XYZ file of C-alpha atoms in Angstrom:
591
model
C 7.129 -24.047 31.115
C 6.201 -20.673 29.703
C 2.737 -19.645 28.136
C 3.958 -16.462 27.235
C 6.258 -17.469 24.711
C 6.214 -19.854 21.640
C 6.017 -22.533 23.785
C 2.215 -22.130 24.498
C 0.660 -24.539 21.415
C 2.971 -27.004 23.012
C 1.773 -26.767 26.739
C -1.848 -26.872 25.227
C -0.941 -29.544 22.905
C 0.073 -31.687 25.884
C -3.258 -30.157 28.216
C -5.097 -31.378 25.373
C -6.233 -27.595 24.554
C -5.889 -28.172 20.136
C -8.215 -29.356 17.739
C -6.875 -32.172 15.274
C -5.932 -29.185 13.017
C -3.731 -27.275 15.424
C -5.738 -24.140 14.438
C -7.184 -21.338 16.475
C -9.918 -23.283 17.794
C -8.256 -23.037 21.584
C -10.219 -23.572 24.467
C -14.077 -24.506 22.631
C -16.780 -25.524 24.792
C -17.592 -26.018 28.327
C -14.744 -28.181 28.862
C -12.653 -25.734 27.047
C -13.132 -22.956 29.821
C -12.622 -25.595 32.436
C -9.196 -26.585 31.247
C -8.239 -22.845 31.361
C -8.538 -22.815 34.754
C -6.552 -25.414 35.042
C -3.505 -23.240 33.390
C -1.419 -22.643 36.822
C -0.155 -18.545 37.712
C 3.065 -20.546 37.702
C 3.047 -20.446 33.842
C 2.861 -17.215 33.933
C 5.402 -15.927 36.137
C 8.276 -18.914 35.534
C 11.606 -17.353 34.904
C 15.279 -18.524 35.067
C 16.714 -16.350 37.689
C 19.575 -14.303 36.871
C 22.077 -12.788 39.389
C 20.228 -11.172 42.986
C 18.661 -8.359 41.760
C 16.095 -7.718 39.764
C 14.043 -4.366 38.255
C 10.695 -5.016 37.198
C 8.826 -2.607 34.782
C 5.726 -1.096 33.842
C 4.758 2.083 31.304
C 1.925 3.742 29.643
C -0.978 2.050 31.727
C -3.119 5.187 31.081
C -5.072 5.145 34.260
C -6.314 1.464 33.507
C -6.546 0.137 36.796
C -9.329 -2.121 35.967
C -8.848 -5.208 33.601
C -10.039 -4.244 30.340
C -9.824 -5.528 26.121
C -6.731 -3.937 24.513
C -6.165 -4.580 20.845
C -3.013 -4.022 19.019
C -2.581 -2.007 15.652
C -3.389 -3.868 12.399
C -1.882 -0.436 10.734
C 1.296 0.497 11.766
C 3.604 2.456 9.594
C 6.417 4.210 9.312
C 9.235 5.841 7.086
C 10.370 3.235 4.968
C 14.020 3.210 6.699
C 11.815 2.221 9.915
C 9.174 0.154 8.615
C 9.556 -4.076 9.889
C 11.977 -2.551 12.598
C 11.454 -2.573 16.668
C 8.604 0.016 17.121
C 6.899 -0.220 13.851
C 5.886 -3.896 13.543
C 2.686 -5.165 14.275
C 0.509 -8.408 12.636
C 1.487 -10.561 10.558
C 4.854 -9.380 10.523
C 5.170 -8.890 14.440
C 4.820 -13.270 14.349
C 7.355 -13.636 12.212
C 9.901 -11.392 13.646
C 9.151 -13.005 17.230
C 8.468 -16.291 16.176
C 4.811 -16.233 17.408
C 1.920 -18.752 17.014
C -1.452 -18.801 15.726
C -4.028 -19.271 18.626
C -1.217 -18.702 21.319
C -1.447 -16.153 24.134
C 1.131 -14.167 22.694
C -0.730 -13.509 19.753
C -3.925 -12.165 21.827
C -1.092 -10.523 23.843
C 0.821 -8.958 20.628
C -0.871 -8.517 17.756
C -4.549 -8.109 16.305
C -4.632 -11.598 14.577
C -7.377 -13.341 15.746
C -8.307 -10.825 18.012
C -12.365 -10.891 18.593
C -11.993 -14.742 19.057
C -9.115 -15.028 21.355
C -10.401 -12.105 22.992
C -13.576 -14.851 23.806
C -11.288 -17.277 25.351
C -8.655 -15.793 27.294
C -10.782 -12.507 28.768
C -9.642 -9.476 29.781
C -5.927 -8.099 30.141
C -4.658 -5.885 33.089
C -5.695 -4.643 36.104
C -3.848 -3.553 38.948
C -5.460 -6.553 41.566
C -4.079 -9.095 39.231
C -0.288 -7.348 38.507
C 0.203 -7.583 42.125
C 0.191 -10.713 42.710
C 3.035 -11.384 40.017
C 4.860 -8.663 41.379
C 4.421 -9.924 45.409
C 5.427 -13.417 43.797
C 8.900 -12.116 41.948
C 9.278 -10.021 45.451
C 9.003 -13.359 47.446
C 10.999 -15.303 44.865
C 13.931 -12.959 45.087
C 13.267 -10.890 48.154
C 11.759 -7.677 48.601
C 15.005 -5.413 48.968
C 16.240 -7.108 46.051
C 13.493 -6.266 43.579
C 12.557 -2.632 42.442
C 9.460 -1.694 40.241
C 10.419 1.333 37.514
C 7.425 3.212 35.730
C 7.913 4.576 32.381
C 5.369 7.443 32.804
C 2.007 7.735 31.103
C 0.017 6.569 34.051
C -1.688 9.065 35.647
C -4.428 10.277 32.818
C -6.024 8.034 30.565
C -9.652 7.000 32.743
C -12.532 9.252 34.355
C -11.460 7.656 37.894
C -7.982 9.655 36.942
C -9.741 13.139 35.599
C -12.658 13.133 38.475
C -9.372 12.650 41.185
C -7.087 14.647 39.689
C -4.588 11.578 39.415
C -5.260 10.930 42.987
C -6.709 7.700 42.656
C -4.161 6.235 40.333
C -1.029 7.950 42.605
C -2.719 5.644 45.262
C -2.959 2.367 43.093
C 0.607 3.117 41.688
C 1.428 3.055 45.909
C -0.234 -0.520 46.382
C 1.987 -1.617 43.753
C 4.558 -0.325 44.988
C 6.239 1.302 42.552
C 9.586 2.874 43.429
C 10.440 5.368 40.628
C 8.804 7.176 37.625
C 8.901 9.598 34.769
C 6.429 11.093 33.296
C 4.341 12.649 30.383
C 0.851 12.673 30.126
C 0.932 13.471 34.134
C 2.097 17.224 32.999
C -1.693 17.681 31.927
C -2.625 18.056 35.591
C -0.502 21.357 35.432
C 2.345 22.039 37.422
C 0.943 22.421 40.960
C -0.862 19.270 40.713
C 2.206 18.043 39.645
C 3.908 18.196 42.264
C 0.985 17.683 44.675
C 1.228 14.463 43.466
C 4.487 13.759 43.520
C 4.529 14.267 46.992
C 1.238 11.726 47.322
C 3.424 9.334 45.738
C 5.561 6.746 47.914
C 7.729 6.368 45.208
C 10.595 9.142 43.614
C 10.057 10.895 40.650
C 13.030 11.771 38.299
C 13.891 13.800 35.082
C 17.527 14.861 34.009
C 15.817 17.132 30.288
C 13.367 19.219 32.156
C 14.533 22.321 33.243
C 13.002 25.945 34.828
C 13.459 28.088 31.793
C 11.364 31.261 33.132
C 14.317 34.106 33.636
C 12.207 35.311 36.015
C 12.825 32.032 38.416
C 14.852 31.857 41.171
C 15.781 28.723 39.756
C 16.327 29.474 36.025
C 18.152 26.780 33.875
C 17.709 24.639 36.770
C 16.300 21.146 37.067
C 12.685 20.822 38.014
C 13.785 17.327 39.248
C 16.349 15.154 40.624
C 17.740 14.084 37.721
C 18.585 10.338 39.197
C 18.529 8.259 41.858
C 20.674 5.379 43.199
C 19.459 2.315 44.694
C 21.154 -0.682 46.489
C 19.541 -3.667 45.047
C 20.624 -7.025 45.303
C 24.224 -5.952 46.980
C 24.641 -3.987 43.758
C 24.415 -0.013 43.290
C 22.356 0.844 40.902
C 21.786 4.302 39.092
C 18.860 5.187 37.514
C 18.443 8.523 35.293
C 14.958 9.949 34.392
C 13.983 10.805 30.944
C 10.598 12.436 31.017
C 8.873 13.048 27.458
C 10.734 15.317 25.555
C 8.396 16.983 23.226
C 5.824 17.436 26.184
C 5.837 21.018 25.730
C 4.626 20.811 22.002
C 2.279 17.830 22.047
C 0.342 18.854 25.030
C -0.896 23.143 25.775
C 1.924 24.483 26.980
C -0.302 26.343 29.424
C 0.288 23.301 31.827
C 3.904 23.011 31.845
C 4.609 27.483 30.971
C 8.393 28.385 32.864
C 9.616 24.245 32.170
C 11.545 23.352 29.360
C 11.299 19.652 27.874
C 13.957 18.156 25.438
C 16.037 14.878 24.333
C 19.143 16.965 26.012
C 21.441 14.207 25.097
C 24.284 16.139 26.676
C 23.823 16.058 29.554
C 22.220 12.929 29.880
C 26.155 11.744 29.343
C 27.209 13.739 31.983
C 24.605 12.078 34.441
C 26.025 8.706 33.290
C 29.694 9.999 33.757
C 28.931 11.019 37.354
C 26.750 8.036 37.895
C 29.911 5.784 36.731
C 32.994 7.683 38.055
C 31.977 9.611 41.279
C 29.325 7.574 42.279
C 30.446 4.377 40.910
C 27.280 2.633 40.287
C 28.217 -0.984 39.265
C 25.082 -0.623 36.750
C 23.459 2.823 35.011
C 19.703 1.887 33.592
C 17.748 5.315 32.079
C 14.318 5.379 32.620
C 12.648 7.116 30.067
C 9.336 8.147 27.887
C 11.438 9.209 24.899
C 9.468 6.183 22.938
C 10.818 2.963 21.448
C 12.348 3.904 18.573
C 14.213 7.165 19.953
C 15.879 5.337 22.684
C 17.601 3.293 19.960
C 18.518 6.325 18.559
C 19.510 7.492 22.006
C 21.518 4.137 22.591
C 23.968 6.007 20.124
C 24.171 9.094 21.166
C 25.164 7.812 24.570
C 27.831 5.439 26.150
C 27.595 3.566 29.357
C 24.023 2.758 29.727
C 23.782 -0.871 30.485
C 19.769 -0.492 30.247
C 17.068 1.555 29.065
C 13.304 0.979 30.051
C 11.633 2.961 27.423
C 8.046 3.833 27.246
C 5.674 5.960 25.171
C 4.956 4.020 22.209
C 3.175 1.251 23.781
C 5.210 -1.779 21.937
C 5.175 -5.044 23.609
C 8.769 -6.332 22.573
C 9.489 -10.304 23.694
C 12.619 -9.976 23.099
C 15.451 -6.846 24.393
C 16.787 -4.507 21.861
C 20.614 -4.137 21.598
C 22.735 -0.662 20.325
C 25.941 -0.043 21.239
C 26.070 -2.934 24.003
C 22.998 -1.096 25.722
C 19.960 -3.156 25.916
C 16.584 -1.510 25.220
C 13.281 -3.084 26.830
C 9.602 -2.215 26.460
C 6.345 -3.475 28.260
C 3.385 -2.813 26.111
C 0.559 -0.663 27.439
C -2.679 -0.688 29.607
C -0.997 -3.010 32.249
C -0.966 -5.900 30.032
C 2.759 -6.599 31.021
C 4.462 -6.323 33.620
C 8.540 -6.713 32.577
C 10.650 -8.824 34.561
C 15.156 -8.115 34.490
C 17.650 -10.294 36.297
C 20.915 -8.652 36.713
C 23.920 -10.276 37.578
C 26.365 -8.212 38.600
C 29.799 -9.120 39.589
C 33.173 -6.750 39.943
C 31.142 -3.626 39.291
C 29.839 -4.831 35.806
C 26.402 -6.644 34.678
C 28.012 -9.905 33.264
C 24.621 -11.514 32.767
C 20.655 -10.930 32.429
C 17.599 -12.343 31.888
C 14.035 -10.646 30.376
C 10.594 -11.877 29.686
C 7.217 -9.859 29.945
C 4.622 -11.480 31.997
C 1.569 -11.058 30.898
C -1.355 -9.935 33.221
C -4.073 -12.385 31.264
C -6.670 -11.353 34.158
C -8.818 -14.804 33.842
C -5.366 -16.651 34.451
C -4.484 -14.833 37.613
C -5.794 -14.586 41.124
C -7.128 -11.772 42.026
C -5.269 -9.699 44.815
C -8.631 -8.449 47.367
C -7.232 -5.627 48.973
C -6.597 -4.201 44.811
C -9.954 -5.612 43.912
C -11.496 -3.583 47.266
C -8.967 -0.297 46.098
C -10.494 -0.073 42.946
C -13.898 -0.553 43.869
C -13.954 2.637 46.113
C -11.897 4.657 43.938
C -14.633 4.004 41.838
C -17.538 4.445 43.635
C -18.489 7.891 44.027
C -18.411 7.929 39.850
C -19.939 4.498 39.442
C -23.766 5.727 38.702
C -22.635 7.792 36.031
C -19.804 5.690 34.771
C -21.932 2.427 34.809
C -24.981 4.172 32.806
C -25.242 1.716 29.547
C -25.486 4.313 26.729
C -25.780 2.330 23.714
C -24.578 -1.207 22.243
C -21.706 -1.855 19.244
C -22.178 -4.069 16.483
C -19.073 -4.078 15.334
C -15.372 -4.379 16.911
C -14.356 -0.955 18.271
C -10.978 -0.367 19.131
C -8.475 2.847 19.184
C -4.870 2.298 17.717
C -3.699 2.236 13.902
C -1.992 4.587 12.431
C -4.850 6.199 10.465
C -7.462 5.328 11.256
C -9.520 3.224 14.058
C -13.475 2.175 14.727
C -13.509 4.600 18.301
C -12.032 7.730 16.599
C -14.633 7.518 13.999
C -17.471 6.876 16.165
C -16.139 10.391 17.917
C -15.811 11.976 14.914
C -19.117 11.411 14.164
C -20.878 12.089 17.108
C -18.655 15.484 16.752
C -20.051 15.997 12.867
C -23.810 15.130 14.040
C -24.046 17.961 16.614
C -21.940 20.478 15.350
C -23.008 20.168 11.956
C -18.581 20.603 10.567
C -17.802 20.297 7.084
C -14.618 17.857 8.855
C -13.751 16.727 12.755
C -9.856 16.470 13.885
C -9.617 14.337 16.326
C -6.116 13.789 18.040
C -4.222 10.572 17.348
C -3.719 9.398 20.756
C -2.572 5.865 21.629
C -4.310 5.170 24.338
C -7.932 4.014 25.008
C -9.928 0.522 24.896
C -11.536 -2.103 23.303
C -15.493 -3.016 22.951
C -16.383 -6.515 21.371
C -19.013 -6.644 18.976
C -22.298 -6.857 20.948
C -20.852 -5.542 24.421
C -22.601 -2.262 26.064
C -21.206 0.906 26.012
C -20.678 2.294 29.212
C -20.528 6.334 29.971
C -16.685 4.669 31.358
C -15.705 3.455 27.864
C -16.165 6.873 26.536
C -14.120 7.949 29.106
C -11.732 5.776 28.414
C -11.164 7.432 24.665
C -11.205 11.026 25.450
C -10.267 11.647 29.549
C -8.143 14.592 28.985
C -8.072 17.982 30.913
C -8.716 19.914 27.927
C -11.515 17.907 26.376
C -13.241 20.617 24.862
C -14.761 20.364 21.663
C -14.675 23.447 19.130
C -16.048 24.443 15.931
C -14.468 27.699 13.895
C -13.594 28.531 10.205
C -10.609 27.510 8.071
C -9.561 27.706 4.898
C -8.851 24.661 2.736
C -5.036 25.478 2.161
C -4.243 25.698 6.096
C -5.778 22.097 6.810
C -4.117 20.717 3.538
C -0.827 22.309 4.691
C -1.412 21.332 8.487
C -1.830 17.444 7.312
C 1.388 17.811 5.728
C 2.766 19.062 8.495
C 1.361 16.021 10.599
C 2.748 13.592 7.800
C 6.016 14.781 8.864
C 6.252 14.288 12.305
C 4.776 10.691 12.039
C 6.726 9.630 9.028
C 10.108 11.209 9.655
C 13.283 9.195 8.541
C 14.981 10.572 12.207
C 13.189 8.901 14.786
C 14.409 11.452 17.112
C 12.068 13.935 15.037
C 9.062 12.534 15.637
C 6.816 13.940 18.793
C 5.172 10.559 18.994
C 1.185 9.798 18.256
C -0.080 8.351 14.929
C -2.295 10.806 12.188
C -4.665 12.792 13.383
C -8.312 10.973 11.775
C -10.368 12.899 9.828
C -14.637 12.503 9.715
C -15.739 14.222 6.629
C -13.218 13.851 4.482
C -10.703 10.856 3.014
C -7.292 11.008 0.891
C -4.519 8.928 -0.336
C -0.510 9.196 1.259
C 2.729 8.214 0.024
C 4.902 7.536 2.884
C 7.964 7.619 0.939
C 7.152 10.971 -0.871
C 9.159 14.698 0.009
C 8.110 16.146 2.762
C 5.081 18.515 1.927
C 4.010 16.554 -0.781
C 2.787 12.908 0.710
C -1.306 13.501 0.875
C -2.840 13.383 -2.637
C -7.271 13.159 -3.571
C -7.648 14.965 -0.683
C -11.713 15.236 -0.297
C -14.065 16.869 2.452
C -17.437 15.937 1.742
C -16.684 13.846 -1.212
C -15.691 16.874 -2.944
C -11.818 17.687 -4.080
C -10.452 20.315 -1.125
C -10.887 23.491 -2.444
C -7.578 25.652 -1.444
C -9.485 29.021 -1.126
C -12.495 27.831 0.273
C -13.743 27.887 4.124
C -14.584 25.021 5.702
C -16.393 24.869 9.113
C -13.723 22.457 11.111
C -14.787 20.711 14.413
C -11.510 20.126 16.486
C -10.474 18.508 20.243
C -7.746 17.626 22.203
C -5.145 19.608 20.405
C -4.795 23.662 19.408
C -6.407 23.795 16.170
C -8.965 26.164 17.083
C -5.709 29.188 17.585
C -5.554 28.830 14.014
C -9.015 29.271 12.799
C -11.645 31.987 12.513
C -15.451 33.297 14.098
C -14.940 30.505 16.995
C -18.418 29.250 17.665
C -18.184 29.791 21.806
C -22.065 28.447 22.003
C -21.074 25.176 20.728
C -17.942 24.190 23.066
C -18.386 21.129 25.261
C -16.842 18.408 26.424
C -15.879 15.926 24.126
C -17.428 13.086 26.134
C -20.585 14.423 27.047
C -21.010 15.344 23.161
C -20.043 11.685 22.533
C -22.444 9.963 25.342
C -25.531 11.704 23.933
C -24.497 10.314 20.438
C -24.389 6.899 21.562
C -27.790 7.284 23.868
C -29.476 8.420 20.096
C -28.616 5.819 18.291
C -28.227 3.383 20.694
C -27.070 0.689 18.969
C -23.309 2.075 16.753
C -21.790 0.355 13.885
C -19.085 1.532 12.706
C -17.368 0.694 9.043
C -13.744 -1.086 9.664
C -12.641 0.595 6.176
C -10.407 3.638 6.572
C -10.613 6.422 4.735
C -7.472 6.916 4.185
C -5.864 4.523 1.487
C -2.029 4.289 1.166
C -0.355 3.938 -2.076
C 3.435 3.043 -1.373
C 2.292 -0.322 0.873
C 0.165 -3.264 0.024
C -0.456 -4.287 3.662
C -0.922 -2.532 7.017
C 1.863 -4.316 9.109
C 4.614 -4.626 6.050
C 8.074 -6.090 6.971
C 11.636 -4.752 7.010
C 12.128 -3.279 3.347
C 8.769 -2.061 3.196
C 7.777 -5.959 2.109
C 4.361 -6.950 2.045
C-alpha cells in the first residue's frame, strides 16, 4: 500500500476518505481530520526492497529545516524542443504524464492543482524532525552500513537561521540526518573561507570533480579544490560516487565569493573519473552526484558512458518516476525537504542487475515527529525567534514564489522595492526557492526571510537607459529559453514591478519580448529610467548609484508589510505569452 502514488484515491476509497463523487472533497469535517490520523507512517515509507544496498537522496532544501507550505509552478516553460519533457512539466500536464489523481497526495505533493484546499487537509511538507524518522526507518529496514544519504547541494542558504549562522545551523541539522556526501551551489555564497569552515563542521564528505583553482598565482593552479569522488562499501558492493557541483556558479552568483575557482560542466574529465572509478578502482556501480539541474544531466547522460546513476539537483522537480539516457538512470527529489528519495541496488558480478525508486514524501501531519530534531531546531532558532516571530502583516490572497514569470511573493517585493525607492521598474532575481503563505495566514519577519536570505541582499537604485534593460531581458530570454539545455545557467525570468510585455518563446534569439511598457508607457530606447535592482549585478551596469538608498532587501520588505498590514496581491502576471495557450503545455507545445 502506497499513498504516494496513484494508488492513494484507492486506499481512501477503502478508509472511507471520498465523497459519492470521488472529487477533491478529501478529508471534510471533524471526522475527516480524525481519519487522517489514522493513515499509518507505514504508507509512507512501504517499498519493495531491491538488492542490500540502498542510497537515499535529498537536494535543494534551501535551509528549510522547519516544515513549511511549498507550492509547485502553475507556469513552467521552456523552448519548445523542451516543453512537456522531464524538467519542464508542471499542472495539468505533470498528471497526465505521471498518471496522477485529483485530490491525491501526489497532487498536493506535485503540482499546484488544488493547491489552497489540499494544502487545508494534509498540512505542512518537510522538516528535518519528520525526514528522520523515514530515514532511521529505511536504516533499520536495511541496516545502517547498508544505507547512505547523498545531498544534491543547495542546502545551506535559503532561511535567516542559515544567514544569522553562517550555514552553521543547517551544517549541524544536515549532521543529525546524517548525511554522508554533498555538492554544492548556493553554499559558495558564504565565500570561500566559510566554505571550507564548513566543510570541515560537516560529518559528512564534500566532493566536486569541475571546480578547479584557476588563480596562476596558486600553488595549486589547475588543481581541484575538491576530491573529486569518493568510494563507499555499501551493501557488500563498492560504490563510486563523483561530485558535480553547479557549473555556472561563477556567473549566477558575484564572483567575489568564489574569485581564484573555476566552475564548469567539464564533461571531460568527468569520463575520466568514471574510467578510473571503473577500471582501477573497479567500483561494481559509478552514481554522479550533481547540481547540474534536471534537464542538463540528461544532456550529460550523453555526453558520458558508464554512469549507472545520476542524483541530480538544482531545478527542484519532483519526478515519480527515474529518467533513462543511454542506460543511465536520472533521479530527482523535489525541493524544500518535501522528499526524501529512496534507491535499491542490486548488485551482483560487479554490475547493478536490478533497482527500485520511489520518493517518500515528508507530509509532516502524517509523520511522527523525531524530538531530539524538533529540540535541534528549536535552539537553532532561538536566539532569532523575537525578531523572526514578529507578525508583520496578514495576506489575503495565496502567496507563493515559483513560475516562470511571474509569482504573488516577487511582486509583493517588487513593490515594497517601488514604494520606498520611488523606481520607474524593480528587478528582482528569479530564484527558485522560497515559501508559501495561505490566504489569511500572518506574515512573519521569517517568511520574508524565507524569499530573500542571501548574503548580498542589498537593494539598489541607479540610472539606465531604456535600450540596456530591453537588451538585458533579451539576454535573460536566452538563457531561460535556450534549445541546449546545457546553455541554460538555471533560474526562471527575472520579474519586473513597473512594467509588463508580451514573449514569444519560439522567436530568434534577441527578438522574443514585444509591448514592452514601464509605467504603462511603450519603453522608450533613449530614455533613462530610474531602475531598483537586488540579488544580482545590475547596479555595475547603471549610472549616479543612489548610495543613501541601499538596504537590505528584507528589512525594506518588512516595513512594507508592517504599512499596509494586511497585502493582496493580483494572481495576474504581467507578462502575457503569445506562442502558448496554457502555463503547463504538454510535449509539442500542446495546450
Amino acid at each position: 500500500m502506497d499513498i504516494n502514488r496513484r494508488d492513494f484515491l484507492q486506499i481512501a476509497a477503502a478508509l472511507g476518505l471520498l465523497g459519492a463523487t470521488g472529487g477533491t472533497n478529501l478529508f471534510a469535517g471533524e471526522a475527516g481530520k480524525e481519519r487522517i490520523k489514522k493513515l499509518s507512517f507505514s504508507d509512507i515509507v512501504d517499498f519493495e526492497a531491491k538488492g542490500k544496498a540502498t542510497l537515499l537522496h535529498i537536494c535543494d532544501m534551501h535551509a528549510h529545516i522547519k516544515p513549511l507550505y511549498w507550492r509547485e509552478p502553475s507556469t513552467l516553460i521552456s523552448a519548445k524542443n523542451l516543453v512537456g519533457t522531464p524538467g519542464f512539466i508542471c499542472g495539468d500536464s505533470f498528471e497526465s504524464y505521471y498518471g496522477i489523481e485529483s485530490g491525491s497526495l501526489d497532487q498536493y505533493f506535485d503540482t499546484y492543482n488544488n493547491f489552497e484546499t489540499l494544502a487545508e487537509k494534509f498540512g505542512k511538507m518537510g522538516g528535518i524532525a519528520h525526514m528522520k524518522p523515514i530515514i532511521d526507518h529505511v536504516k533499520k529496514e536495511r541496516g545502517e552500513k547498508n544505507v547512505l544519504l547523498l545531498d544534491s547541494g543547495d542546502t545551506w542558504q535559503g532561511t535567516a537561521v542559515a544567514l544569522k549562522t553562517d550555514g552553521a545551523a543547517i551544517v549541524e541539522a544536515q549532521n543529525y540526518l546524517g548525511v554522508d556526501v554533498m555538492v554544492g551551489h548556493w553554499e559558495f555564497t558564504y565565500g570561500k573561507e566559510r566554505v571550507m569552515e564548513l566543510i570541515k563542521m560537516l560529518k559528512g564528505e564534500f566532493i566536486s570533480q569541475n571546480v578547479i583553482d584557476n588563480d596562476p598565482f596558486s600553488d595549486n593552479f589547475e588543481e581541484l579544490i575538491f576530491p573529486p569522488y569518493t568510494i563507499k562499501e555499501v551493501g557488500g558492493a563498492k560504490i563510486g560516487i563523483i561530485g558535480q557541483s553547479f557549473p555556472f556558479t561563477s556567473t549566477a552568483n558575484p564572483k567575489r565569493f568564489t574569485e581564484g575557482w573555476s566552475f564548469a560542466l567539464r564533461h571531460e574529465s568527468l569520463q575520466g573519473f568514471i574510467d578510473e572509478l571503473r577500471n582501477e578502482k573497479k567500483v561494481d556501480c559509478v552514481v554522479v552526484l550533481s547540481h547540474d539541474g534536471f534537464s542538463v544531466d540528461q544532456e550529460l547522460a550523453k555526453k558520458v558512458k558508464g554512469v549507472d546513476f545520476i542524483l541530480s539537483g538544482h531545478t527542484h522537480d519532483p519526478s515519480p518516476k527515474p529518467i533513462v539516457v543511454n542506460d543511465t538512470v536520472i533521479l530527482i527529489a523535489g525541493s524544500h525537504g518535501k522528499y526524501v528519495g529512496r534507491l535499491d541496488l542490486d548488485i551482483k558480478n560487479k554490475k547493478v542487475v536490478d533497482y527500485s525508486f520511489k520518493l517518500m514524501p515528508v507530509a509532516s501531519n502524517l509523520i511522527p515527529v523525531d524530538k531530539a530534531g524538533e529540540e535541534l531546531v528549536a535552539k537553532s532558532y532561538a536566539p532569532f525567534d523575537k525578531e523572526l516571530n514578529e507578525v508583520l502583516g496578514t495576506t489575503k490572497g495565496l502567496l507563493y514564489k515559483r513560475d516562470t514569470f511571474y509569482s504573488t511573493f516577487d511582486a509583493l517585493i517588487g513593490q515594497a522595492i517601488q514604494a520606498e525607492m520611488g523606481s520607474d521598474i524593480v528587478f528582482t532575481p528569479g530564484y527558485r526557492w522560497g515559501t508559501t503563505l495561505i490566504p489569511g495566514d500572518k506574515i512573519l519577519k521569517d517568511n520574508v526571510y524565507e524569499m530573500t536570505a542571501i548574503t548580498y541582499p542589498e537593494v539598489y537604485t541607479f540610472d539606465l537607459k531604456g535600450e540596456v534593460i530591453a537588451n538585458l531581458m533579451e539576454d535573460i530570454a536566452d538563457n531561460v529559453f535556450n534549445e541546449n539545455p546545457l546553455l541554460q545557467q538555471g533560474g526562471d525570468m527575472s520579474r519586473l514591478t513597473g512594467a509588463s510585455y508580451s514573449i514569444k518563446i519560439a522567436a530568434p534569439s534577441g527578438k522574443r519580448i514585444s509591448d514592452f511598457k514601464i509605467g504603462g508607457k511603450p519603453i522608450d530606447l533613449k530614455k533613462t529610467y530610474k531602475v531598483s535592482s537586488w540579488g544580482g549585478n545590475l547596479q555595475n551596469a547603471g549610472e549616479n548609484l543612489d548610495e543613501k538608498k541601499i538596504r537590505a532587501v528584507y528589512e525594506v520588505v518588512s516595513d512594507y508589510i508592517r504599512k499596509q498590514k494586511v497585502v493582496d496581491i493580483s494572481m495576474t502576471s504581467n507578462v502575457k505569452v503569445l506562442d502558448y495557450d496554457c502555463g503547463c503545455p504538454q510535449k509539442g507545445a500542446k495546450c
